[in-house]
């Protein structure tokens, strides 16, 4: 999404843009799995801060709303704790509504606790928007800490999310809810910056959104926008290196002639990399298992909210297990269920379950997702957990497809299939010391997720224009 967004912006500024993509399609982590009339979004099931993509579409042609049907997710989430004894439904984009829902589920005072944390998230956003998100990262120009001591105290760069959440929130289930924003972003709440608190603030303030037909439609229409603007796509074309013969960028070297390019190099004055790298600053970033379930329809499917979080018996223990150095496939993780109403054929239901898991590999904190039996036994664990948490599906299962971090690594090249989904995680500078070389995407400033990739693209397009 970072690469597509910057391609569209630069093409609009009359640059001659070529996208080299090692895979067959485009969209990277945001794609679709289509089979037998089912279409599952693979990657983000929902997104927030649509202003980032509204700005992109408006500045490159027709408005986002003219290209896709944005749908607010209401309730944003059904949270199920204690094996169904506590159920909370959070209304979309209402501070008072969220506070009332927390009071109802966890007892009087919980809503006020949450609001105090959201006030903190709001203050952090106020500082970070102008001092971090809207400022490109350039090694030649270290960013000044805007605003001085007061802003420093607001963002608290020395503090991590867990102690912040524990200082504001008394109920362990509410703490687990706050920590989800780190875990979902691939970050350990004990090490993630306290500024992760801006994520629930953004979701609550600007709403949670999906797209009719699936969130992957945004990647599809962005690809179409690029084509309309004259961007040339070279699929199956892997870039091996950036060519810098005379100390400045003069092109890219291809790993081999692919279907898209019968040449071994492409000349260019500017190269923007959206290439996942490991050195994102948070080496323990986790991965995601997705289980797409093609089901026969059941009577209570109709009333099911779009997103359900099924918490484990001990939610606080999840991060410890997920980010342990001797990691294993988790035995009792939180399940995040997406139940779109428009992804299945007549008489059927399409669900996607996402589970945060250790990334793929054989080193510390990694799990070898390709080792014999790991994939099938984890699929059984997820199906069994769904049944134990009140949603048995095996009797109505037509087929299912499991995607592990190893599959994601093969599809996108992201090391270990680790998802840096957080727009507060920072990363590579947008402008490198080599003239003409820039970085966008999840491993670049201001970080990952659809927000980070989209904001980084705006920053890089601006930098290229200035060069
Ligand atoms: C299951 C899942 C759930 C997620 N949930 C959320 C969510 O709820 N909210 C959210 O905001 N984000 C979420 N994310 C993260 C979000 O999808 C990503 O952060 C974002 O899409 C990353 O975009 P990107 O442009 O940085 O990189 P990528 O999507 O990784 O794209 C990089 C592209 O570059 C190509 N490539 C790599 N190396 C080369 C090379 N050498 N030569 C040529 N091409 C190359 C790859 O094939 C890929 O297409 C989720 C991700 C996953 C997998």
PDB file of C-alpha atoms in Angstrom, residues 178-440:
ATOM      1  CA  UNK A 178      -6.038  -1.632  25.765  1.00  0.00           C
ATOM      2  CA  UNK A 179      -3.085  -3.997  25.311  1.00  0.00           C
ATOM      3  CA  UNK A 180      -4.786  -5.508  22.246  1.00  0.00           C
ATOM      4  CA  UNK A 181      -3.792  -2.413  20.281  1.00  0.00           C
ATOM      5  CA  UNK A 182      -0.114  -3.275  20.782  1.00  0.00           C
ATOM      6  CA  UNK A 183      -0.511  -7.016  20.222  1.00  0.00           C
ATOM      7  CA  UNK A 184      -2.589  -6.470  17.062  1.00  0.00           C
ATOM      8  CA  UNK A 185       0.162  -4.200  15.778  1.00  0.00           C
ATOM      9  CA  UNK A 186       2.719  -6.969  16.267  1.00  0.00           C
ATOM     10  CA  UNK A 187       4.200  -5.330  19.377  1.00  0.00           C
ATOM     11  CA  UNK A 188       4.797  -6.592  22.895  1.00  0.00           C
ATOM     12  CA  UNK A 189       2.811  -4.321  25.254  1.00  0.00           C
ATOM     13  CA  UNK A 190       5.665  -4.522  27.768  1.00  0.00           C
ATOM     14  CA  UNK A 191       8.052  -2.988  25.195  1.00  0.00           C
ATOM     15  CA  UNK A 192       5.726  -1.077  22.850  1.00  0.00           C
ATOM     16  CA  UNK A 193       5.829   2.697  23.293  1.00  0.00           C
ATOM     17  CA  UNK A 194       3.129   4.235  25.485  1.00  0.00           C
ATOM     18  CA  UNK A 195       2.115   6.226  22.400  1.00  0.00           C
ATOM     19  CA  UNK A 196       0.294   3.110  21.137  1.00  0.00           C
ATOM     20  CA  UNK A 197      -2.514   4.723  23.193  1.00  0.00           C
ATOM     21  CA  UNK A 198      -3.169   6.978  20.181  1.00  0.00           C
ATOM     22  CA  UNK A 199      -4.509   3.937  18.278  1.00  0.00           C
ATOM     23  CA  UNK A 200      -7.668   3.360  20.383  1.00  0.00           C
ATOM     24  CA  UNK A 201      -8.063   7.145  20.510  1.00  0.00           C
ATOM     25  CA  UNK A 202      -8.009   7.357  16.690  1.00  0.00           C
ATOM     26  CA  UNK A 203     -10.407   4.427  16.372  1.00  0.00           C
ATOM     27  CA  UNK A 204     -12.842   5.876  18.894  1.00  0.00           C
ATOM     28  CA  UNK A 205     -12.644   9.405  17.491  1.00  0.00           C
ATOM     29  CA  UNK A 206     -12.539   8.857  13.727  1.00  0.00           C
ATOM     30  CA  UNK A 207     -14.387   5.534  13.689  1.00  0.00           C
ATOM     31  CA  UNK A 208     -13.639   2.022  12.508  1.00  0.00           C
ATOM     32  CA  UNK A 209     -14.390   1.368   8.852  1.00  0.00           C
ATOM     33  CA  UNK A 210     -14.631  -1.422   6.368  1.00  0.00           C
ATOM     34  CA  UNK A 211     -15.419  -1.491   2.655  1.00  0.00           C
ATOM     35  CA  UNK A 212     -18.314  -3.171   0.870  1.00  0.00           C
ATOM     36  CA  UNK A 213     -16.817  -6.171  -0.895  1.00  0.00           C
ATOM     37  CA  UNK A 214     -13.853  -6.276   1.520  1.00  0.00           C
ATOM     38  CA  UNK A 215     -11.047  -3.943   2.638  1.00  0.00           C
ATOM     39  CA  UNK A 216      -8.853  -5.339  -0.185  1.00  0.00           C
ATOM     40  CA  UNK A 217     -11.021  -3.279  -2.565  1.00  0.00           C
ATOM     41  CA  UNK A 218      -8.938  -0.255  -1.496  1.00  0.00           C
ATOM     42  CA  UNK A 219      -5.797  -1.905  -2.872  1.00  0.00           C
ATOM     43  CA  UNK A 220      -7.647  -2.805  -6.077  1.00  0.00           C
ATOM     44  CA  UNK A 221      -8.954   0.691  -6.717  1.00  0.00           C
ATOM     45  CA  UNK A 222      -5.590   2.214  -5.834  1.00  0.00           C
ATOM     46  CA  UNK A 223      -3.972  -0.063  -8.415  1.00  0.00           C
ATOM     47  CA  UNK A 224      -6.595   1.111 -10.951  1.00  0.00           C
ATOM     48  CA  UNK A 225      -5.876   4.735 -10.010  1.00  0.00           C
ATOM     49  CA  UNK A 226      -2.166   4.181 -10.658  1.00  0.00           C
ATOM     50  CA  UNK A 227      -2.869   2.611 -14.059  1.00  0.00           C
ATOM     51  CA  UNK A 228      -5.144   5.548 -14.965  1.00  0.00           C
ATOM     52  CA  UNK A 229      -2.299   7.915 -14.079  1.00  0.00           C
ATOM     53  CA  UNK A 230       0.087   6.065 -16.394  1.00  0.00           C
ATOM     54  CA  UNK A 231       2.042   4.037 -13.814  1.00  0.00           C
ATOM     55  CA  UNK A 232       3.687   1.034 -15.442  1.00  0.00           C
ATOM     56  CA  UNK A 233       3.470  -2.226 -13.445  1.00  0.00           C
ATOM     57  CA  UNK A 234       6.066  -4.974 -13.754  1.00  0.00           C
ATOM     58  CA  UNK A 235       4.713  -8.025 -11.874  1.00  0.00           C
ATOM     59  CA  UNK A 236       6.964 -11.022 -11.088  1.00  0.00           C
ATOM     60  CA  UNK A 237       9.891  -8.612 -11.115  1.00  0.00           C
ATOM     61  CA  UNK A 238      12.111  -8.839  -8.050  1.00  0.00           C
ATOM     62  CA  UNK A 239      14.526  -6.013  -7.308  1.00  0.00           C
ATOM     63  CA  UNK A 240      17.870  -7.401  -6.114  1.00  0.00           C
ATOM     64  CA  UNK A 241      19.598  -4.100  -5.429  1.00  0.00           C
ATOM     65  CA  UNK A 242      19.579  -0.376  -5.971  1.00  0.00           C
ATOM     66  CA  UNK A 243      22.184   0.827  -8.466  1.00  0.00           C
ATOM     67  CA  UNK A 244      24.259   3.778  -7.226  1.00  0.00           C
ATOM     68  CA  UNK A 245      27.212   3.870  -9.625  1.00  0.00           C
ATOM     69  CA  UNK A 246      28.177   7.542  -9.248  1.00  0.00           C
ATOM     70  CA  UNK A 247      27.238   7.957  -5.569  1.00  0.00           C
ATOM     71  CA  UNK A 248      23.597   8.688  -6.439  1.00  0.00           C
ATOM     72  CA  UNK A 249      20.721   6.472  -7.470  1.00  0.00           C
ATOM     73  CA  UNK A 250      20.708   5.622 -11.174  1.00  0.00           C
ATOM     74  CA  UNK A 251      18.362   2.626 -11.264  1.00  0.00           C
ATOM     75  CA  UNK A 252      17.536  -0.792  -9.856  1.00  0.00           C
ATOM     76  CA  UNK A 253      19.109  -4.159 -10.547  1.00  0.00           C
ATOM     77  CA  UNK A 254      16.643  -6.989 -11.048  1.00  0.00           C
ATOM     78  CA  UNK A 255      17.060 -10.451  -9.556  1.00  0.00           C
ATOM     79  CA  UNK A 256      16.483 -11.927 -13.011  1.00  0.00           C
ATOM     80  CA  UNK A 257      14.375 -11.255 -16.031  1.00  0.00           C
ATOM     81  CA  UNK A 258      10.787 -11.789 -14.868  1.00  0.00           C
ATOM     82  CA  UNK A 259       7.551 -11.857 -16.827  1.00  0.00           C
ATOM     83  CA  UNK A 260       7.367  -8.107 -16.493  1.00  0.00           C
ATOM     84  CA  UNK A 261      10.859  -7.083 -17.560  1.00  0.00           C
ATOM     85  CA  UNK A 262      13.177  -8.806 -19.970  1.00  0.00           C
ATOM     86  CA  UNK A 263      16.062  -6.724 -18.707  1.00  0.00           C
ATOM     87  CA  UNK A 264      18.391  -6.979 -15.742  1.00  0.00           C
ATOM     88  CA  UNK A 265      18.250  -3.301 -14.745  1.00  0.00           C
ATOM     89  CA  UNK A 266      15.913  -0.353 -15.000  1.00  0.00           C
ATOM     90  CA  UNK A 267      17.297   3.171 -15.121  1.00  0.00           C
ATOM     91  CA  UNK A 268      15.780   5.683 -12.700  1.00  0.00           C
ATOM     92  CA  UNK A 269      16.609   9.084 -11.199  1.00  0.00           C
ATOM     93  CA  UNK A 270      14.640   8.264  -8.060  1.00  0.00           C
ATOM     94  CA  UNK A 271      14.002   4.918  -6.342  1.00  0.00           C
ATOM     95  CA  UNK A 272      11.381   4.551  -3.607  1.00  0.00           C
ATOM     96  CA  UNK A 273      11.705   1.276  -1.723  1.00  0.00           C
ATOM     97  CA  UNK A 274       8.685  -0.374  -0.114  1.00  0.00           C
ATOM     98  CA  UNK A 275      10.652  -3.405   0.784  1.00  0.00           C
ATOM     99  CA  UNK A 276      10.035  -5.080   4.117  1.00  0.00           C
ATOM    100  CA  UNK A 277      13.111  -5.250   6.291  1.00  0.00           C
ATOM    101  CA  UNK A 278      13.719  -6.738   9.679  1.00  0.00           C
ATOM    102  CA  UNK A 279      15.377  -3.743  11.321  1.00  0.00           C
ATOM    103  CA  UNK A 280      12.117  -2.044  12.232  1.00  0.00           C
ATOM    104  CA  UNK A 281      13.299  -1.245  15.750  1.00  0.00           C
ATOM    105  CA  UNK A 282      11.025  -3.781  17.446  1.00  0.00           C
ATOM    106  CA  UNK A 283      12.648  -7.138  16.647  1.00  0.00           C
ATOM    107  CA  UNK A 284      10.077  -9.134  18.588  1.00  0.00           C
ATOM    108  CA  UNK A 285       7.244  -8.142  16.197  1.00  0.00           C
ATOM    109  CA  UNK A 286       4.866 -11.056  15.886  1.00  0.00           C
ATOM    110  CA  UNK A 287       3.047 -12.571  12.947  1.00  0.00           C
ATOM    111  CA  UNK A 288      -0.569 -13.461  12.227  1.00  0.00           C
ATOM    112  CA  UNK A 289      -2.316 -16.697  11.372  1.00  0.00           C
ATOM    113  CA  UNK A 290      -5.451 -16.225   9.294  1.00  0.00           C
ATOM    114  CA  UNK A 291      -8.044 -18.977   9.071  1.00  0.00           C
ATOM    115  CA  UNK A 292     -10.612 -18.363   6.329  1.00  0.00           C
ATOM    116  CA  UNK A 293     -13.749 -20.437   6.992  1.00  0.00           C
ATOM    117  CA  UNK A 294     -16.302 -21.220   4.268  1.00  0.00           C
ATOM    118  CA  UNK A 295     -19.413 -22.250   6.216  1.00  0.00           C
ATOM    119  CA  UNK A 296     -23.011 -23.247   5.661  1.00  0.00           C
ATOM    120  CA  UNK A 297     -25.156 -20.378   6.940  1.00  0.00           C
ATOM    121  CA  UNK A 298     -26.633 -20.679  10.461  1.00  0.00           C
ATOM    122  CA  UNK A 299     -29.701 -18.791  11.782  1.00  0.00           C
ATOM    123  CA  UNK A 300     -27.750 -16.585  14.223  1.00  0.00           C
ATOM    124  CA  UNK A 301     -25.171 -15.482  11.600  1.00  0.00           C
ATOM    125  CA  UNK A 302     -27.453 -12.626  10.557  1.00  0.00           C
ATOM    126  CA  UNK A 303     -27.156 -10.780  13.876  1.00  0.00           C
ATOM    127  CA  UNK A 304     -23.427 -11.289  14.323  1.00  0.00           C
ATOM    128  CA  UNK A 305     -21.319  -8.112  14.563  1.00  0.00           C
ATOM    129  CA  UNK A 306     -18.603  -7.567  11.979  1.00  0.00           C
ATOM    130  CA  UNK A 307     -15.765  -8.013  14.496  1.00  0.00           C
ATOM    131  CA  UNK A 308     -15.649 -10.166  17.644  1.00  0.00           C
ATOM    132  CA  UNK A 309     -12.732 -10.545  20.054  1.00  0.00           C
ATOM    133  CA  UNK A 310     -12.831 -13.817  21.980  1.00  0.00           C
ATOM    134  CA  UNK A 311     -10.444 -13.315  24.913  1.00  0.00           C
ATOM    135  CA  UNK A 312      -8.637 -16.191  26.662  1.00  0.00           C
ATOM    136  CA  UNK A 313      -9.069 -17.053  30.339  1.00  0.00           C
ATOM    137  CA  UNK A 314      -5.912 -15.101  31.242  1.00  0.00           C
ATOM    138  CA  UNK A 315      -5.509 -12.312  28.667  1.00  0.00           C
ATOM    139  CA  UNK A 316      -2.482 -10.748  30.409  1.00  0.00           C
ATOM    140  CA  UNK A 317      -0.532 -13.992  29.917  1.00  0.00           C
ATOM    141  CA  UNK A 318      -0.945 -13.855  26.141  1.00  0.00           C
ATOM    142  CA  UNK A 319       1.856 -11.350  25.510  1.00  0.00           C
ATOM    143  CA  UNK A 320       4.269 -13.307  27.723  1.00  0.00           C
ATOM    144  CA  UNK A 321       3.665 -16.473  25.671  1.00  0.00           C
ATOM    145  CA  UNK A 322       3.638 -14.655  22.333  1.00  0.00           C
ATOM    146  CA  UNK A 323       6.931 -12.862  22.843  1.00  0.00           C
ATOM    147  CA  UNK A 324       8.791 -15.557  24.827  1.00  0.00           C
ATOM    148  CA  UNK A 325      12.268 -16.439  23.618  1.00  0.00           C
ATOM    149  CA  UNK A 326      11.312 -20.148  23.481  1.00  0.00           C
ATOM    150  CA  UNK A 327       8.159 -19.399  21.507  1.00  0.00           C
ATOM    151  CA  UNK A 328       5.569 -22.022  20.579  1.00  0.00           C
ATOM    152  CA  UNK A 329       2.278 -21.835  18.667  1.00  0.00           C
ATOM    153  CA  UNK A 330       0.001 -20.303  21.317  1.00  0.00           C
ATOM    154  CA  UNK A 331      -2.364 -22.689  23.111  1.00  0.00           C
ATOM    155  CA  UNK A 332      -4.875 -20.114  24.437  1.00  0.00           C
ATOM    156  CA  UNK A 333      -4.685 -16.925  22.336  1.00  0.00           C
ATOM    157  CA  UNK A 334      -7.272 -14.201  21.721  1.00  0.00           C
ATOM    158  CA  UNK A 335      -9.258 -14.933  18.557  1.00  0.00           C
ATOM    159  CA  UNK A 336     -10.303 -12.022  16.367  1.00  0.00           C
ATOM    160  CA  UNK A 337     -13.269 -13.020  14.229  1.00  0.00           C
ATOM    161  CA  UNK A 338     -14.354 -11.015  11.174  1.00  0.00           C
ATOM    162  CA  UNK A 339     -17.844 -11.908   9.954  1.00  0.00           C
ATOM    163  CA  UNK A 340     -18.592  -9.792   6.860  1.00  0.00           C
ATOM    164  CA  UNK A 341     -22.138 -10.077   5.521  1.00  0.00           C
ATOM    165  CA  UNK A 342     -21.140  -9.740   1.859  1.00  0.00           C
ATOM    166  CA  UNK A 343     -18.318 -12.257   1.350  1.00  0.00           C
ATOM    167  CA  UNK A 344     -20.197 -15.546   0.868  1.00  0.00           C
ATOM    168  CA  UNK A 345     -22.558 -16.962  -1.766  1.00  0.00           C
ATOM    169  CA  UNK A 346     -26.289 -17.534  -1.045  1.00  0.00           C
ATOM    170  CA  UNK A 347     -26.853 -19.954   1.854  1.00  0.00           C
ATOM    171  CA  UNK A 348     -23.299 -19.626   3.142  1.00  0.00           C
ATOM    172  CA  UNK A 349     -21.229 -17.607   5.614  1.00  0.00           C
ATOM    173  CA  UNK A 350     -17.630 -16.402   5.342  1.00  0.00           C
ATOM    174  CA  UNK A 351     -15.612 -15.919   8.528  1.00  0.00           C
ATOM    175  CA  UNK A 352     -11.969 -15.033   8.985  1.00  0.00           C
ATOM    176  CA  UNK A 353     -10.260 -15.725  12.301  1.00  0.00           C
ATOM    177  CA  UNK A 354      -7.004 -13.886  12.968  1.00  0.00           C
ATOM    178  CA  UNK A 355      -4.628 -15.021  15.700  1.00  0.00           C
ATOM    179  CA  UNK A 356      -1.437 -13.214  16.703  1.00  0.00           C
ATOM    180  CA  UNK A 357       1.383 -15.762  16.779  1.00  0.00           C
ATOM    181  CA  UNK A 358       5.205 -15.808  16.889  1.00  0.00           C
ATOM    182  CA  UNK A 359       6.788 -14.952  13.556  1.00  0.00           C
ATOM    183  CA  UNK A 360       8.238 -17.674  11.312  1.00  0.00           C
ATOM    184  CA  UNK A 361      11.807 -18.918  11.667  1.00  0.00           C
ATOM    185  CA  UNK A 362      14.102 -21.087  13.703  1.00  0.00           C
ATOM    186  CA  UNK A 363      15.781 -18.465  15.917  1.00  0.00           C
ATOM    187  CA  UNK A 364      14.868 -17.080  19.329  1.00  0.00           C
ATOM    188  CA  UNK A 365      11.214 -16.193  19.692  1.00  0.00           C
ATOM    189  CA  UNK A 366      10.325 -17.765  16.345  1.00  0.00           C
ATOM    190  CA  UNK A 367       8.247 -20.800  15.359  1.00  0.00           C
ATOM    191  CA  UNK A 368       8.963 -22.928  12.292  1.00  0.00           C
ATOM    192  CA  UNK A 369       5.497 -22.823  10.748  1.00  0.00           C
ATOM    193  CA  UNK A 370       6.639 -25.142   7.946  1.00  0.00           C
ATOM    194  CA  UNK A 371       7.758 -27.921  10.334  1.00  0.00           C
ATOM    195  CA  UNK A 372       5.770 -31.154   9.879  1.00  0.00           C
ATOM    196  CA  UNK A 373       2.393 -31.088  11.617  1.00  0.00           C
ATOM    197  CA  UNK A 374       2.578 -27.482  12.917  1.00  0.00           C
ATOM    198  CA  UNK A 375       0.106 -26.068  10.396  1.00  0.00           C
ATOM    199  CA  UNK A 376      -2.550 -28.779  10.805  1.00  0.00           C
ATOM    200  CA  UNK A 377      -2.295 -28.973  14.567  1.00  0.00           C
ATOM    201  CA  UNK A 378      -2.652 -25.175  14.861  1.00  0.00           C
ATOM    202  CA  UNK A 379      -5.735 -25.270  12.622  1.00  0.00           C
ATOM    203  CA  UNK A 380      -7.222 -27.856  14.999  1.00  0.00           C
ATOM    204  CA  UNK A 381      -6.337 -25.628  17.987  1.00  0.00           C
ATOM    205  CA  UNK A 382      -8.193 -22.651  16.453  1.00  0.00           C
ATOM    206  CA  UNK A 383     -11.274 -24.722  15.544  1.00  0.00           C
ATOM    207  CA  UNK A 384     -11.295 -26.231  19.030  1.00  0.00           C
ATOM    208  CA  UNK A 385     -10.947 -22.786  20.690  1.00  0.00           C
ATOM    209  CA  UNK A 386     -13.842 -21.454  18.613  1.00  0.00           C
ATOM    210  CA  UNK A 387     -16.001 -24.330  19.911  1.00  0.00           C
ATOM    211  CA  UNK A 388     -14.843 -23.855  23.526  1.00  0.00           C
ATOM    212  CA  UNK A 389     -15.665 -20.147  23.312  1.00  0.00           C
ATOM    213  CA  UNK A 390     -19.187 -20.802  22.064  1.00  0.00           C
ATOM    214  CA  UNK A 391     -18.822 -20.776  18.266  1.00  0.00           C
ATOM    215  CA  UNK A 392     -18.550 -24.384  17.057  1.00  0.00           C
ATOM    216  CA  UNK A 393     -18.191 -24.540  13.261  1.00  0.00           C
ATOM    217  CA  UNK A 394     -16.963 -28.006  12.311  1.00  0.00           C
ATOM    218  CA  UNK A 395     -20.502 -29.338  11.602  1.00  0.00           C
ATOM    219  CA  UNK A 396     -21.064 -26.651   8.983  1.00  0.00           C
ATOM    220  CA  UNK A 397     -17.562 -26.278   7.598  1.00  0.00           C
ATOM    221  CA  UNK A 398     -17.371 -26.555   3.783  1.00  0.00           C
ATOM    222  CA  UNK A 399     -13.659 -25.845   3.599  1.00  0.00           C
ATOM    223  CA  UNK A 400     -11.063 -23.665   5.247  1.00  0.00           C
ATOM    224  CA  UNK A 401      -7.741 -22.158   4.345  1.00  0.00           C
ATOM    225  CA  UNK A 402      -4.989 -21.390   6.853  1.00  0.00           C
ATOM    226  CA  UNK A 403      -2.315 -18.777   6.160  1.00  0.00           C
ATOM    227  CA  UNK A 404       0.721 -18.776   8.410  1.00  0.00           C
ATOM    228  CA  UNK A 405       3.558 -16.252   8.815  1.00  0.00           C
ATOM    229  CA  UNK A 406       5.632 -18.573   6.583  1.00  0.00           C
ATOM    230  CA  UNK A 407       3.023 -18.145   3.812  1.00  0.00           C
ATOM    231  CA  UNK A 408       3.131 -14.363   4.279  1.00  0.00           C
ATOM    232  CA  UNK A 409       6.925 -14.368   4.076  1.00  0.00           C
ATOM    233  CA  UNK A 410       6.747 -16.279   0.784  1.00  0.00           C
ATOM    234  CA  UNK A 411       4.061 -13.968  -0.612  1.00  0.00           C
ATOM    235  CA  UNK A 412       5.536 -10.585   0.326  1.00  0.00           C
ATOM    236  CA  UNK A 413       9.150 -11.147   1.365  1.00  0.00           C
ATOM    237  CA  UNK A 414       8.514  -9.718   4.848  1.00  0.00           C
ATOM    238  CA  UNK A 415      11.094 -11.448   7.083  1.00  0.00           C
ATOM    239  CA  UNK A 416       9.435 -14.129   9.202  1.00  0.00           C
ATOM    240  CA  UNK A 417       6.009 -12.912   8.097  1.00  0.00           C
ATOM    241  CA  UNK A 418       6.310 -10.424  10.986  1.00  0.00           C
ATOM    242  CA  UNK A 419       3.665  -7.728  10.717  1.00  0.00           C
ATOM    243  CA  UNK A 420       4.815  -4.262  11.690  1.00  0.00           C
ATOM    244  CA  UNK A 421       1.322  -2.915  11.679  1.00  0.00           C
ATOM    245  CA  UNK A 422       1.837   0.012  14.005  1.00  0.00           C
ATOM    246  CA  UNK A 423       1.938   3.557  12.711  1.00  0.00           C
ATOM    247  CA  UNK A 424       3.788   4.626  15.855  1.00  0.00           C
ATOM    248  CA  UNK A 425       6.689   2.215  15.421  1.00  0.00           C
ATOM    249  CA  UNK A 426       8.863   4.478  13.268  1.00  0.00           C
ATOM    250  CA  UNK A 427      11.480   2.733  11.144  1.00  0.00           C
ATOM    251  CA  UNK A 428      13.853   3.571   8.284  1.00  0.00           C
ATOM    252  CA  UNK A 429      14.263   7.256   7.390  1.00  0.00           C
ATOM    253  CA  UNK A 430      12.149   8.319   4.395  1.00  0.00           C
ATOM    254  CA  UNK A 431      15.160   9.868   2.684  1.00  0.00           C
ATOM    255  CA  UNK A 432      18.419   7.920   2.674  1.00  0.00           C
ATOM    256  CA  UNK A 433      21.883   9.528   2.658  1.00  0.00           C
ATOM    257  CA  UNK A 434      22.192   8.317  -0.980  1.00  0.00           C
ATOM    258  CA  UNK A 435      20.735  11.023  -3.258  1.00  0.00           C
ATOM    259  CA  UNK A 436      17.570   9.802  -4.981  1.00  0.00           C
ATOM    260  CA  UNK A 437      16.835   6.908  -2.600  1.00  0.00           C
ATOM    261  CA  UNK A 438      13.669   6.970  -0.455  1.00  0.00           C
ATOM    262  CA  UNK A 439      11.695   4.522   1.738  1.00  0.00           C
ATOM    263  CA  UNK A 440       7.998   4.034   2.402  1.00  0.00           C
TER     264      UNK A 440
END
